[in-house]
Amino acid sequence: METRITIVTELAGAEVSGLTFGHFVEHLGRCIYGGIWLGRGSEGADEEGYNLRVKELLKDLGLEVLRWPGGCFGDQYHWEEGIGKDRRVRRNIWWGGYELHEFGTDEFLRYCEEVGAEPYVSLNLGTGTVQEALDWMEYVLGERPLSYAERRAENGREEPYKVRYWGLGNETWGCGGNMRPEHYADLVRQYSNFIKAAFPDVKLVAVGHTTDWNRRLVASFWERPARIDALSVHQYTRAKEDWDEEDYRRCFGSRAWKERQISEAWGLITALSGKVKLVVDEWGVWYDTARRENGLIQKGHLKDALSAASDLHLYMRHADKIEMANIAQTVNVLHSVVLAEGSEVKPTPTYFVFKMIKGHKGGRLLPVVLEGERKWPVEDPSGGEYLYPLPDAVATVKGNEVSASLLNPSEEDVKVELSLSGGDIGSAEAVALVGSDLQAEDVEPVPAEVSLEGGRARLKLGPASLTMVRIERR
Ligand code: AHR
């Protein structure tokens, strides 16, 4: 049986922003120390102290966004302890061990410039103050003669940095302060009031959570507005690291609750100015083996890479609502794209998912119509069954080029016939990430066969595969 896929080229929708393919780094385990940062003079480090091989891989991937310094750590972070010559040693309350503050604001922002990522800084609302946040922003964005701009210049950076996105705390309903939404709403009003007066061009992201939290927060903002630009949600997929078929299917069934959370949050925030968007601050597969004691480290497999593709498809489809999405985390922690241990540095299968799927960046979404598709029954971990379409397809257009990513997480081949509603396919080429073992840790994209006939393209999507097809319209 063949699935017929028609890409509706006449109806170009929202643009897929590069920020959909963002990342996150936290002072946790070996994400920063031993991950992206080794320290000056260390083996494998460049002249500034960054892990050279990791930096090269991330640069090559083209990091779009990097969120920092947390996560939970962000609400215990006092930025002045991490600049200049005197760096303070503190306990890392959430993740254990000591924070030496070797990697601070300048190290982070220079890193973003080197790898070409847009920085996104999470402010400390848990243990910080409004003044501390304003001073940090002055250090980053201010110009001389402001005192903190002078401090920045003394620390070797004359020019202000460019940072548009600032988060108002992290998980303030949990590690960020165990707050009630009403209390947090007051803090958001207070912080955003001063920040927007001092730095009107920045974008502020408030912490979202469950529908109940979001409803109470938005109700409070509706009554008395806060100057925010986005509301965040976190979407982790809890999974077993060992192979378990039902568990694997649940990763794809989680599409149901994730989509519901996005729609409900969106429904609520549209009651505000009409300009507030959603940000998926943290997302990804969180294996049962990743715990605080081991610095939340986990291996990368083909199965979690396909789950990442499924989530990225979801976020792209909601490009009109979602301004940014950041997988957690970049190196050595949770669903990373790079694993680094000493001189051994390697990309995970998820690295290649990003590489492939980023072909959609800057494209406008096109509707995709499936006919005769098989539906894969998967369980939604929040309850109920979800019928996952085979393949799960996203298509975008840029000029004359149409890109289609086709995800087949099932254990059987899926044959597809692709056509464009508005004309013939002139040429098509494809690459696929595919493997016979879903637990495989070393898979890389390979060219995939496409045959053309009568302006249509035919492909066979292997079991457990992601295929990216590039089409030129005739
Ligand atoms: O990414 C790990 C942790 O998960 C973050 O610190 C926190 O925000 C979330 O609970």
Short mmCIF file of N, CA, C and O in Angstrom, two decimals, residues 298-348:
data_model
loop_
_atom_site.label_atom_id
_atom_site.label_comp_id
_atom_site.label_asym_id
_atom_site.label_seq_id
_atom_site.Cartn_x
_atom_site.Cartn_y
_atom_site.Cartn_z
N GLN A 298 22.89 11.13 29.76
CA GLN A 298 22.26 9.99 29.09
C GLN A 298 22.84 9.81 27.70
O GLN A 298 23.36 10.76 27.10
N LYS A 299 22.77 8.57 27.22
CA LYS A 299 23.28 8.28 25.88
C LYS A 299 22.29 8.82 24.85
O LYS A 299 21.13 9.08 25.16
N GLY A 300 22.77 8.93 23.61
CA GLY A 300 21.87 9.33 22.53
C GLY A 300 21.63 8.12 21.64
O GLY A 300 22.57 7.42 21.28
N HIS A 301 20.37 7.84 21.35
CA HIS A 301 20.01 6.70 20.51
C HIS A 301 19.22 7.16 19.29
O HIS A 301 18.67 8.27 19.28
N LEU A 302 19.08 6.25 18.34
CA LEU A 302 18.22 6.54 17.20
C LEU A 302 16.79 6.79 17.68
O LEU A 302 16.09 7.66 17.17
N LYS A 303 16.35 6.02 18.69
CA LYS A 303 14.95 6.15 19.11
C LYS A 303 14.65 7.55 19.67
O LYS A 303 13.60 8.12 19.38
N ASP A 304 15.59 8.12 20.45
CA ASP A 304 15.27 9.46 20.96
C ASP A 304 15.45 10.53 19.87
O ASP A 304 14.81 11.58 19.91
N ALA A 305 16.30 10.22 18.89
CA ALA A 305 16.46 11.16 17.77
C ALA A 305 15.14 11.24 16.99
O ALA A 305 14.70 12.33 16.58
N LEU A 306 14.47 10.10 16.81
CA LEU A 306 13.19 10.11 16.07
C LEU A 306 12.11 10.81 16.89
O LEU A 306 11.24 11.51 16.35
N SER A 307 12.19 10.65 18.21
CA SER A 307 11.25 11.36 19.07
C SER A 307 11.48 12.88 18.96
O SER A 307 10.53 13.67 18.95
N ALA A 308 12.76 13.27 18.85
CA ALA A 308 13.07 14.70 18.67
C ALA A 308 12.47 15.21 17.36
O ALA A 308 11.91 16.31 17.30
N ALA A 309 12.56 14.38 16.31
CA ALA A 309 12.01 14.80 15.02
C ALA A 309 10.50 15.00 15.14
O ALA A 309 9.92 15.94 14.59
N SER A 310 9.86 14.10 15.90
CA SER A 310 8.41 14.20 16.09
C SER A 310 8.05 15.52 16.79
O SER A 310 7.12 16.23 16.39
N ASP A 311 8.82 15.86 17.83
CA ASP A 311 8.56 17.11 18.55
C ASP A 311 8.85 18.33 17.68
O ASP A 311 8.10 19.31 17.69
N LEU A 312 9.93 18.26 16.91
CA LEU A 312 10.24 19.40 16.04
C LEU A 312 9.15 19.59 14.99
O LEU A 312 8.80 20.72 14.64
N HIS A 313 8.60 18.47 14.52
CA HIS A 313 7.47 18.58 13.57
C HIS A 313 6.31 19.33 14.22
O HIS A 313 5.68 20.19 13.61
N LEU A 314 6.04 18.95 15.47
CA LEU A 314 4.94 19.61 16.18
C LEU A 314 5.20 21.12 16.31
O LEU A 314 4.32 21.94 16.04
N TYR A 315 6.43 21.48 16.72
CA TYR A 315 6.73 22.90 16.94
C TYR A 315 6.70 23.67 15.62
O TYR A 315 6.24 24.81 15.57
N MET A 316 7.15 23.03 14.54
CA MET A 316 7.10 23.73 13.25
C MET A 316 5.65 23.95 12.81
O MET A 316 5.30 25.00 12.29
N ARG A 317 4.82 22.93 13.03
CA ARG A 317 3.42 23.07 12.61
C ARG A 317 2.73 24.21 13.33
O ARG A 317 1.75 24.76 12.84
N HIS A 318 3.22 24.51 14.54
CA HIS A 318 2.61 25.62 15.30
C HIS A 318 3.49 26.88 15.21
O HIS A 318 3.59 27.64 16.17
N ALA A 319 4.13 27.05 14.07
CA ALA A 319 5.06 28.19 13.89
C ALA A 319 4.37 29.54 14.10
O ALA A 319 5.01 30.52 14.45
N ASP A 320 3.06 29.59 13.91
CA ASP A 320 2.35 30.85 14.12
C ASP A 320 2.27 31.20 15.61
O ASP A 320 2.09 32.35 15.97
N LYS A 321 2.43 30.20 16.48
CA LYS A 321 2.29 30.42 17.92
C LYS A 321 3.62 30.35 18.65
O LYS A 321 3.84 31.03 19.64
N ILE A 322 4.50 29.45 18.18
CA ILE A 322 5.74 29.18 18.93
C ILE A 322 6.89 30.00 18.35
O ILE A 322 7.27 29.84 17.19
N GLU A 323 7.42 30.88 19.19
CA GLU A 323 8.50 31.77 18.73
C GLU A 323 9.86 31.10 18.82
O GLU A 323 10.78 31.43 18.07
N MET A 324 9.99 30.16 19.75
CA MET A 324 11.30 29.56 19.99
C MET A 324 11.11 28.22 20.70
O MET A 324 10.14 28.04 21.44
N ALA A 325 12.02 27.29 20.46
CA ALA A 325 12.00 26.01 21.20
C ALA A 325 13.44 25.56 21.42
O ALA A 325 14.25 25.59 20.48
N ASN A 326 13.76 25.18 22.66
CA ASN A 326 15.14 24.83 23.00
C ASN A 326 15.23 23.43 23.58
O ASN A 326 14.67 23.16 24.66
N ILE A 327 15.95 22.56 22.90
CA ILE A 327 16.09 21.20 23.41
C ILE A 327 17.02 21.23 24.62
O ILE A 327 17.96 22.02 24.69
N ALA A 328 16.72 20.34 25.60
CA ALA A 328 17.51 20.28 26.83
C ALA A 328 18.30 18.97 26.83
O ALA A 328 17.70 17.92 26.73
N GLN A 329 19.61 19.08 27.00
CA GLN A 329 20.46 20.25 26.91
C GLN A 329 21.51 19.96 25.85
O GLN A 329 21.54 18.85 25.34
N THR A 330 22.42 20.83 25.60
CA THR A 330 23.26 20.74 24.40
C THR A 330 24.34 19.65 24.45
O THR A 330 24.53 18.89 23.50
N VAL A 331 25.06 19.59 25.57
CA VAL A 331 26.19 18.65 25.69
C VAL A 331 26.10 17.88 27.00
O VAL A 331 25.92 18.50 28.07
N ASN A 332 26.19 16.58 26.94
CA ASN A 332 26.34 15.71 28.12
C ASN A 332 25.19 15.71 29.12
O ASN A 332 25.32 15.09 30.19
N VAL A 333 24.15 16.42 28.89
CA VAL A 333 23.03 16.45 29.84
C VAL A 333 21.73 16.18 29.07
O VAL A 333 21.46 16.82 28.06
N LEU A 334 20.96 15.21 29.55
CA LEU A 334 19.67 14.84 28.95
C LEU A 334 19.81 14.63 27.45
O LEU A 334 20.72 13.93 27.01
N HIS A 335 18.91 15.24 26.67
CA HIS A 335 18.81 14.93 25.25
C HIS A 335 19.81 15.78 24.46
O HIS A 335 19.43 16.72 23.74
N SER A 336 21.09 15.44 24.61
CA SER A 336 22.11 16.32 24.04
C SER A 336 22.38 16.01 22.57
O SER A 336 22.08 14.93 22.07
N VAL A 337 23.00 16.98 21.91
CA VAL A 337 23.38 16.77 20.51
C VAL A 337 24.85 16.36 20.39
O VAL A 337 25.29 15.89 19.36
N VAL A 338 25.60 16.59 21.49
CA VAL A 338 27.02 16.21 21.50
C VAL A 338 27.34 15.55 22.84
O VAL A 338 26.88 16.02 23.88
N LEU A 339 28.12 14.48 22.79
CA LEU A 339 28.61 13.86 24.02
C LEU A 339 30.12 14.07 24.04
O LEU A 339 30.80 13.83 23.03
N ALA A 340 30.64 14.54 25.17
CA ALA A 340 32.08 14.84 25.24
C ALA A 340 32.66 14.28 26.52
O ALA A 340 32.16 14.57 27.61
N GLU A 341 33.68 13.49 26.38
CA GLU A 341 34.39 12.99 27.56
C GLU A 341 35.87 13.02 27.22
O GLU A 341 36.33 12.25 26.36
N GLY A 342 36.60 13.89 27.86
CA GLY A 342 38.02 14.05 27.54
C GLY A 342 38.17 14.36 26.06
O GLY A 342 37.50 15.24 25.52
N SER A 343 39.04 13.58 25.39
CA SER A 343 39.28 13.88 23.98
C SER A 343 38.23 13.23 23.08
O SER A 343 38.20 13.43 21.87
N GLU A 344 37.36 12.43 23.69
CA GLU A 344 36.33 11.77 22.87
C GLU A 344 35.08 12.65 22.76
O GLU A 344 34.38 12.87 23.76
N VAL A 345 34.85 13.16 21.59
CA VAL A 345 33.71 14.05 21.37
C VAL A 345 32.94 13.53 20.17
O VAL A 345 33.52 13.33 19.10
N LYS A 346 31.65 13.27 20.36
CA LYS A 346 30.90 12.76 19.19
C LYS A 346 29.47 13.29 19.14
O LYS A 346 28.85 13.53 20.17
N PRO A 347 28.99 13.47 17.92
CA PRO A 347 27.61 13.91 17.78
C PRO A 347 26.66 12.74 18.06
O PRO A 347 26.99 11.60 17.76
N THR A 348 25.50 13.03 18.62
CA THR A 348 24.50 11.98 18.85
C THR A 348 23.59 11.89 17.61
O THR A 348 23.60 12.80 16.78
#
